[in-house]
Each structure stands twice: as structure tokens, then as C-alpha cells.
Amino acid sequence: MTKIFIAGHRGMVGSAILRKLALDPYVEILTRNRTELDLTNQAAVDAFFAESSIDQVYLAAAKVGGIYANNSYPAEFIYENLMIEANIIHAAFKHGVNKLLFLGSSCIYPKLADQPMREEALLTGSLECTNEPYAIAKIAGIKLCENYNRQYGNSHGIDYRSVMPTNLYGPGDNYHPENSHVIPALIRRFHEGKINDAPEVAIWGSGTPKREFLHVDDMAAASIHVMNLDSGLYQQHTQPMLSHINVGYGSDVSIAELAVLIGKTVGYKGKITYDSSKPDGTPRKLMDSSRLNALGWQAHITLEEGLVSAYKDFLTAGTHLDG
Ligand SMILES: NC(=O)c1ccc[n+]([C@@H]2O[C@H](COP(=O)([O-])OP(=O)(O)OC[C@H]3O[C@@H](n4cnc5c(N)ncnc54)[C@H](OP(=O)(O)O)[C@@H]3O)[C@@H](O)[C@H]2O)c1
């Protein structure tokens, strides 16, 4: 039996990893919710690892939020994320956990990184100001893994890895009317448009920016794949100081294409309009996932299929949220 701790198992990504690992009869899963274990509390995290004999850790816990939250609570974003990562990674090392997977985000890359973004773009330019505190904490998480490997890899047999997902969507997403990502926000708006027979749904911006989206079940599969990769193969495709791996779908869509697809999935029959007076943001944001592809994994869930499961999730969870 492999004893696996999933940090953040109630979150969107952690719960997808939990669903997938639960299918493996040779795995014993360990979870703690925030009231049982506050991951920013160093002494509590240390005591938990000391008594748990953990073999592997998926580090999917983080303080996560949109632009408004990042702008309003920047101290909390940098402090809590640094504490969660440092506490877990150090306690894991101290109490004999050999394998750990840290989850970051594409926001670690410079604002003006070449597209598609390669792993090598890390630390080559300035970050997007709004999420700089969050991104700095995520970069620190990658560097914690790398430097624990460098110092203790040989002596203690540890192998800590990092994956950087693109935009994710699917079950467990946040459908808050003002504070959600583009896919859950559009699902909600088209659904409301359908229910209210609205003649049109207006999309912010021109619809031309292109974005990449990965279903969270694919993200869970990629995470487990990277965790279980043979260490020789992993080292062949990474470097000690450039060890993180991008996880993307491999292609992007324009916001207009996305809107049409979501409208179709939801069954909205009205018109879609674009409000070009609203800002567009970066024209394109796409991960280069060739490193992961060379390591034997690629995404399987198409946007069309994935949106069906996301809308089902919205109907069971999202419509009960009152904002
Ligand atoms: N969603 C995306 O589109 C996306 C894209 C790229 C990368 N990622 C990355 O994937 C990771 C997980 O994201 P997510 O979307 O799954 O976030 P999420 O749904 O907000 O889940 C985060 C989880 O962390 C837990 N957590 C936060 N602070 C904690 C603390 N102090 N003690 C204990 N638990 C704590 C939360 O617990 P509660 O349930 O109690 O709040 C929650 O279960 C993050 O590193 C994020 O950057 C996500």
C-alpha cells in the first residue's frame, strides 16, 4: 500500500486527484480539512507528518483567487501560500516522504513571455503586477522542491517535482457571479440567459483573445503521471534548476469560439454580442507542453466533452450558489 496525503482535497484540483487515486486499490489516501489541519500552522503540519508515515504528497492546497481578491489581499496571498508550501515541503522531508508533487500555475511566467510559454521562460522577465505576490509564492514552491532535491536528493532519496497547469475547468469549479474564471462565468451567464429567455448575452471584450483550457480530470491524470514517472526519465527531461513541467491542453481557442461552444452546450438560443469597450487582456496565453508530451502524457478530454461535464456540475452545484 502507498500512503498518499492530498493537501487541498476539497479544492477543484485536489478533489479531482482524490477521485482518480481512489480508484487504485493499492493506495491509501489521507486527507485533512482546514479545521482539522491549518496548513499555515508549522507546528501542526510537523506534528501531522510526524504521526502519519506518509509515502507521497500531492500539494494542491493554496490560497487561490481572481484579480479582485489578489488585489485586495496581496499580503494574505503571498504569506499563506509561502507558509503552506514551506511547512509541507519541509515536514515531508523531515519525516521521510520521498515523493511530492507541487502544483503551481501558468502565472509564474513573465507577463510578456514568448508564446507558447516554455518552462525556460521562468524568471526571464517581470510578472503581471496583479498576481505578483501569488506568482512569487508559486515560484518559491518550485525552488523549494528543486533545492531540497539538490541538497537531500542523494543522501535522503527524495524526489520532489512540480507541475504548472494552464487554465482549468470542470467539476468543483467556482461559479461566483463576480469572482469566477471565464468558463464557469460564461456557463452561468448563458444558463441564466436560457432560463430568462434573454435575446442576447454580451461578452466582455472583442472575443479575439485566445486562451487554453484543460479539464481538471485531465489535470489529475497528468499529476499522477508525473508523480509516478521513473526518476531517470524525469531527470533526462528536466534540469536540477529547471525542473517544473507545464501541463496544458496543447491548443487554444478564441473567447468567441469558446462562447459559441458554451452557448451550444447550455442550449442558449439567443444572440451573442461582444462589448469591445471592455478590456481584452493579453492577446494569447498558451503553454508549451512538449516536455510533458515527451514524458508520455497528453490531454484526452476535448473542450466539447469537458464543457458537458462542467455544465452538469454547474446544474448540481452552481445553481445552488447565491453568489
Ligand atoms: N483552478 C485553476 O484554473 C488553476 C489553474 C492553474 C493552477 N491551479 C493551481 O492548482 C492548485 C489548486 O487550485 P484549485 O483551483 O483546486 O483551488 P481551490 O479549489 O481553491 O482549492 C484549494 C484548496 O486548498 C485548501 N486550503 C487553502 N488554504 C488552506 C489552509 N491554510 N489549510 C488547509 N487547507 C487550505 C482549501 O481549503 P478550503 O476548502 O477549506 O478552502 C481548498 O481545499 C493551486 O495551486 C492553483 O494555483 C489552478
Coordinates of C-alpha atoms and ligand atoms in Angstrom, one line a residue:
M1 CA 0.0 0.0 0.0
T2 CA 1.2 3.5 -0.8
K3 CA 0.0 6.1 1.8
I4 CA -0.8 9.4 0.0
F5 CA -1.6 12.7 1.6
I6 CA -3.6 15.1 -0.7
A7 CA -3.3 18.6 0.6
G8 CA -6.3 20.6 -0.5
H9 CA -8.5 17.6 -1.2
R10 CA -11.7 19.7 -1.1
G11 CA -10.5 22.1 -3.8
M12 CA -11.1 21.7 -7.5
V13 CA -7.8 20.1 -8.4
G14 CA -7.3 18.2 -5.1
S15 CA -10.8 16.6 -5.4
A16 CA -10.1 15.5 -9.0
I17 CA -6.8 13.9 -7.8
L18 CA -8.7 12.3 -5.0
R19 CA -11.4 10.9 -7.3
K20 CA -8.7 9.3 -9.5
L21 CA -6.4 7.9 -6.8
A22 CA -9.5 6.4 -5.0
L23 CA -9.8 4.0 -8.0
D24 CA -6.4 2.5 -7.2
P25 CA -6.7 -0.4 -4.7
Y26 CA -3.0 -0.2 -3.7
V27 CA -3.4 3.4 -2.5
E28 CA -4.4 4.5 1.0
I29 CA -5.5 8.2 0.9
L30 CA -5.0 10.5 3.8
T31 CA -6.9 13.9 3.9
R32 CA -7.4 16.7 6.5
N33 CA -9.8 19.6 6.1
R34 CA -8.8 23.1 7.1
T35 CA -10.4 22.9 10.6
E36 CA -8.6 19.6 11.3
L37 CA -5.2 21.0 10.0
D38 CA -4.4 24.6 9.1
L39 CA -1.6 24.2 6.7
T40 CA -0.2 27.6 7.5
N41 CA 0.5 26.3 11.1
Q42 CA 4.0 25.0 11.1
A43 CA 3.8 23.1 14.4
A44 CA 0.5 21.4 13.4
V45 CA 1.8 20.4 10.0
D46 CA 5.0 19.0 11.5
A47 CA 3.1 17.0 14.1
F48 CA 0.7 15.6 11.4
F49 CA 3.6 14.4 9.3
A50 CA 5.4 13.0 12.4
E51 CA 2.5 10.7 13.2
S52 CA 1.3 9.8 9.7
S53 CA 4.0 7.7 7.9
I54 CA 3.2 9.3 4.6
D55 CA 4.8 7.9 1.3
Q56 CA 3.7 10.6 -1.2
V57 CA 2.2 14.1 -1.1
Y58 CA 0.1 15.9 -3.7
L59 CA 0.4 19.6 -2.7
A60 CA -2.8 21.1 -4.2
A61 CA -3.7 23.4 -1.3
A62 CA -3.3 27.1 -1.9
K63 CA -5.0 30.4 -1.3
V64 CA -6.4 31.0 -4.8
G65 CA -8.5 33.8 -6.2
G66 CA -9.2 36.2 -9.1
I67 CA -7.9 39.6 -9.9
Y68 CA -10.1 41.3 -7.3
A69 CA -9.0 39.0 -4.5
N70 CA -5.4 39.2 -5.5
N71 CA -5.5 43.0 -5.5
S72 CA -7.4 43.3 -2.2
Y73 CA -5.5 40.7 -0.1
P74 CA -1.9 40.7 -1.5
A75 CA -0.3 40.1 1.9
E76 CA -2.5 37.0 2.5
F77 CA -1.8 35.7 -0.9
I78 CA 2.0 35.8 -0.5
Y79 CA 2.1 34.8 3.2
E80 CA -0.4 31.9 3.2
N81 CA 1.0 30.4 0.0
L82 CA 4.6 30.6 1.2
M83 CA 3.7 29.1 4.6
I84 CA 1.6 26.2 3.1
E85 CA 4.5 25.2 0.7
A86 CA 7.3 25.7 3.2
N87 CA 5.5 23.9 6.0
I88 CA 4.5 20.9 3.9
I89 CA 7.7 20.5 1.9
H90 CA 10.0 20.8 5.0
A91 CA 7.8 18.5 7.1
A92 CA 7.6 16.0 4.2
F93 CA 11.4 16.0 4.0
K94 CA 11.9 15.8 7.8
H95 CA 9.5 12.8 8.2
G96 CA 10.8 10.7 5.3
V97 CA 8.4 11.4 2.5
N98 CA 10.3 10.5 -0.7
K99 CA 7.9 11.8 -3.3
L100 CA 6.0 15.0 -3.5
L101 CA 4.2 16.9 -6.3
F102 CA 3.8 20.6 -6.1
L103 CA 1.0 22.4 -8.1
G104 CA 1.7 25.8 -9.4
S105 CA 0.2 27.9 -12.2
S106 CA 1.0 29.5 -15.5
C107 CA 1.1 32.9 -13.8
I108 CA 4.7 32.1 -12.8
Y109 CA 5.8 33.2 -16.3
P110 CA 6.7 36.7 -17.2
K111 CA 3.8 39.0 -18.4
L112 CA 5.5 39.3 -21.8
A113 CA 6.8 35.7 -22.2
D114 CA 7.0 34.4 -25.8
Q115 CA 4.0 32.2 -26.8
P116 CA 3.6 29.3 -26.4
M117 CA 5.3 29.6 -23.0
R118 CA 8.2 27.2 -22.4
E119 CA 9.5 26.1 -19.0
E120 CA 12.7 28.1 -19.8
A121 CA 10.7 31.4 -19.6
L122 CA 10.7 31.2 -15.8
L123 CA 12.5 34.2 -14.2
T124 CA 13.3 35.9 -17.5
G125 CA 11.1 39.0 -17.0
S126 CA 8.6 40.9 -14.9
L127 CA 5.4 39.3 -13.7
E128 CA 1.9 40.5 -14.1
C129 CA 1.5 43.1 -11.3
T130 CA -1.9 42.0 -10.1
N131 CA -0.9 38.5 -9.2
E132 CA 2.8 39.0 -8.5
P133 CA 2.6 38.1 -4.8
Y134 CA 0.8 34.8 -5.7
A135 CA 3.2 34.1 -8.5
I136 CA 6.3 34.8 -6.3
A137 CA 5.0 32.3 -3.8
K138 CA 4.4 29.7 -6.5
I139 CA 7.9 30.2 -7.9
A140 CA 9.3 29.8 -4.3
G141 CA 7.4 26.4 -4.2
I142 CA 9.2 25.2 -7.4
K143 CA 12.5 26.4 -5.9
L144 CA 11.9 24.7 -2.6
C145 CA 11.4 21.4 -4.4
E146 CA 14.5 21.9 -6.6
N147 CA 16.7 22.8 -3.7
Y148 CA 15.6 20.1 -1.3
N149 CA 16.3 17.7 -4.2
R150 CA 19.7 19.3 -4.8
Q151 CA 20.7 19.1 -1.1
Y152 CA 19.0 15.9 0.0
G153 CA 18.2 14.0 -3.2
N154 CA 21.1 11.6 -2.9
S155 CA 21.5 11.5 0.8
H156 CA 17.8 11.0 1.6
G157 CA 16.4 9.6 -1.6
I158 CA 13.8 12.4 -2.0
D159 CA 12.4 13.3 -5.4
Y160 CA 10.1 16.4 -5.3
R161 CA 8.5 17.6 -8.6
S162 CA 6.4 20.5 -9.8
V163 CA 3.6 20.8 -12.4
M164 CA 2.3 24.1 -13.8
P165 CA -1.3 23.8 -15.1
T166 CA -2.9 26.1 -17.7
N167 CA -6.4 27.4 -17.0
L168 CA -8.5 24.6 -15.6
Y169 CA -12.3 24.0 -15.6
G170 CA -14.7 21.2 -14.7
P171 CA -16.3 19.7 -11.6
G172 CA -15.7 21.7 -8.4
D173 CA -15.2 25.0 -10.2
N174 CA -16.2 28.3 -8.7
Y175 CA -19.4 29.8 -10.2
H176 CA -19.5 33.0 -8.2
P177 CA -21.1 35.7 -10.4
E178 CA -18.2 38.3 -10.0
N179 CA -15.3 36.2 -8.9
S180 CA -15.0 33.3 -11.3
H181 CA -12.8 32.3 -14.2
V182 CA -14.1 32.7 -17.8
I183 CA -15.6 29.2 -18.3
P184 CA -17.7 29.0 -15.1
A185 CA -18.7 32.7 -15.6
L186 CA -19.9 32.1 -19.1
I187 CA -21.7 28.9 -18.2
R188 CA -23.6 30.8 -15.5
R189 CA -24.4 33.7 -17.9
F190 CA -25.6 31.5 -20.7
H191 CA -27.6 29.4 -18.3
E192 CA -29.3 32.5 -16.9
G193 CA -29.8 33.8 -20.5
K194 CA -31.6 30.5 -21.3
I195 CA -33.8 30.4 -18.2
N196 CA -34.8 34.1 -18.6
D197 CA -35.2 33.9 -22.4
A198 CA -32.7 36.7 -22.8
P199 CA -32.5 37.9 -26.5
E200 CA -28.8 38.4 -26.2
V201 CA -25.8 37.7 -23.9
A202 CA -23.0 40.2 -24.1
I203 CA -19.4 39.0 -23.7
W204 CA -16.8 41.4 -22.3
G205 CA -14.1 42.5 -24.9
S206 CA -13.8 41.7 -28.6
G207 CA -13.8 37.9 -28.3
T208 CA -10.5 37.7 -30.2
P209 CA -8.1 36.9 -27.3
K210 CA -7.0 33.2 -27.3
R211 CA -6.8 31.1 -24.2
E212 CA -6.0 27.4 -23.4
F213 CA -8.3 25.3 -21.2
L214 CA -7.7 21.9 -19.6
H215 CA -10.3 19.7 -18.0
V216 CA -9.5 19.2 -14.3
D217 CA -9.8 15.3 -14.7
D218 CA -7.0 15.6 -17.3
M219 CA -5.0 17.7 -14.8
A220 CA -5.4 15.0 -12.2
A221 CA -4.3 12.3 -14.6
A222 CA -1.3 14.4 -15.6
S223 CA -0.4 15.0 -12.0
I224 CA -0.5 11.2 -11.2
H225 CA 1.5 10.5 -14.4
V226 CA 4.3 13.0 -13.4
M227 CA 4.4 11.7 -9.8
N228 CA 4.9 8.2 -11.0
L229 CA 7.4 8.8 -13.7
D230 CA 10.6 6.9 -13.5
S231 CA 13.3 9.2 -11.9
G232 CA 15.8 8.5 -14.7
L233 CA 13.3 9.5 -17.3
Y234 CA 12.2 12.6 -15.3
Q235 CA 15.8 13.7 -14.9
Q236 CA 16.5 13.2 -18.6
H237 CA 13.8 15.8 -19.5
T238 CA 14.4 18.3 -16.7
Q239 CA 17.4 20.1 -15.1
P240 CA 18.1 20.4 -11.4
M241 CA 17.3 24.2 -11.5
L242 CA 14.7 24.0 -14.2
S243 CA 12.6 21.1 -13.1
H244 CA 8.9 22.1 -13.4
I245 CA 6.6 20.7 -16.1
N246 CA 3.9 22.6 -18.0
V247 CA 0.5 20.9 -18.2
G248 CA -1.6 22.2 -21.0
Y249 CA -4.2 21.0 -23.5
G250 CA -1.9 21.8 -26.4
S251 CA -4.0 24.2 -28.3
D252 CA -6.1 27.3 -27.6
V253 CA -9.4 28.8 -28.7
S254 CA -10.6 32.4 -29.1
I255 CA -13.1 33.7 -26.5
A256 CA -15.6 34.0 -29.3
E257 CA -15.2 30.3 -30.2
L258 CA -15.5 29.4 -26.5
A259 CA -18.7 31.5 -26.1
V260 CA -20.3 29.7 -29.1
L261 CA -19.4 26.3 -27.7
I262 CA -20.7 27.1 -24.2
G263 CA -23.9 28.6 -25.6
K264 CA -24.4 25.4 -27.6
T265 CA -23.6 23.2 -24.5
V266 CA -26.0 25.1 -22.3
G267 CA -28.7 25.2 -25.0
Y268 CA -28.9 29.0 -25.2
K269 CA -30.7 30.1 -28.4
G270 CA -30.3 33.9 -28.3
K271 CA -27.6 36.1 -29.8
I272 CA -24.0 36.5 -28.6
T273 CA -22.7 40.1 -28.7
Y274 CA -19.2 41.5 -27.9
D275 CA -18.6 44.6 -25.9
S276 CA -15.4 46.0 -27.3
S277 CA -15.3 48.9 -24.9
K278 CA -14.2 46.5 -22.2
P279 CA -10.5 45.4 -22.0
D280 CA -9.3 42.3 -23.8
G281 CA -6.2 41.4 -21.7
T282 CA -3.3 39.6 -23.2
P283 CA -3.9 38.5 -26.9
R284 CA -2.7 35.0 -26.3
K285 CA -1.8 32.7 -23.4
L286 CA -0.7 29.2 -24.3
M287 CA 1.6 26.7 -22.6
D288 CA 4.2 24.8 -24.4
S289 CA 3.5 21.2 -23.1
S290 CA 6.1 19.5 -25.3
R291 CA 8.2 18.5 -22.2
L292 CA 5.2 16.7 -20.8
N293 CA 4.3 15.1 -24.1
A294 CA 7.9 13.8 -24.4
L295 CA 7.3 12.3 -21.0
G296 CA 4.4 10.3 -22.3
W297 CA 1.3 12.2 -21.4
Q298 CA -1.2 14.3 -23.4
A299 CA -4.7 15.6 -22.7
H300 CA -7.6 13.5 -23.7
I301 CA -10.8 15.4 -22.8
T302 CA -11.8 17.7 -25.6
L303 CA -13.3 21.1 -24.8
E304 CA -16.7 19.9 -26.2
E305 CA -16.8 16.9 -23.9
G306 CA -15.3 18.7 -21.0
L307 CA -17.9 21.5 -21.2
V308 CA -20.7 18.9 -21.0
S309 CA -19.4 17.7 -17.7
A310 CA -18.8 21.2 -16.5
Y311 CA -22.4 22.2 -17.2
K312 CA -23.6 19.1 -15.4
D313 CA -21.6 20.1 -12.4
F314 CA -23.0 23.7 -12.6
L315 CA -26.5 22.3 -12.6
T316 CA -25.9 20.2 -9.5
A317 CA -23.7 22.7 -7.6
G318 CA -23.5 26.1 -9.2
T319 CA -27.2 27.0 -9.3
H320 CA -27.5 26.5 -5.6
L321 CA -24.9 29.2 -5.0
D322 CA -26.5 32.6 -4.4
G323 CA -23.3 34.5 -5.2
Ligands
LIG1 N1 -8.3 26.3 -11.0 C1 -7.5 26.7 -11.9 O1 -7.8 27.1 -13.0 C2 -6.0 26.5 -11.7 C3 -5.2 26.8 -12.8 C4 -3.8 26.7 -12.6 C5 -3.3 26.3 -11.4 N2 -4.1 26.0 -10.4 C6 -3.4 25.6 -9.1 O2 -3.9 24.4 -8.6 C7 -3.9 24.4 -7.2 C8 -5.2 24.1 -6.6 O3 -6.2 25.1 -7.1 P1 -7.7 24.9 -7.0 O4 -8.4 25.5 -8.2 O5 -8.1 23.4 -6.7 O6 -8.0 25.8 -5.7 P2 -9.2 25.6 -4.7 O7 -10.4 25.0 -5.3 O8 -9.4 27.0 -4.1 O9 -8.7 24.6 -3.6 C9 -7.6 25.0 -2.7 C10 -7.7 24.1 -1.5 O10 -6.7 24.4 -0.6 C11 -7.2 24.4 0.7 N3 -6.5 25.4 1.6 C12 -6.2 26.7 1.4 N4 -5.6 27.2 2.4 C13 -5.5 26.2 3.4 C14 -5.0 26.2 4.7 N5 -4.4 27.2 5.3 N6 -5.1 25.0 5.4 C15 -5.7 23.9 4.8 N7 -6.2 23.9 3.6 C16 -6.1 25.1 2.8 C17 -8.7 24.9 0.5 O11 -9.4 24.5 1.7 P3 -10.9 25.0 1.9 O12 -11.8 24.1 1.1 O13 -11.1 24.9 3.4 O14 -10.9 26.4 1.5 C18 -9.0 24.2 -0.7 O15 -9.5 22.9 -0.5 C19 -3.4 25.8 -6.8 O16 -2.0 25.8 -6.6 C20 -3.6 26.6 -8.1 O17 -2.7 27.6 -8.3 C21 -5.4 26.1 -10.5

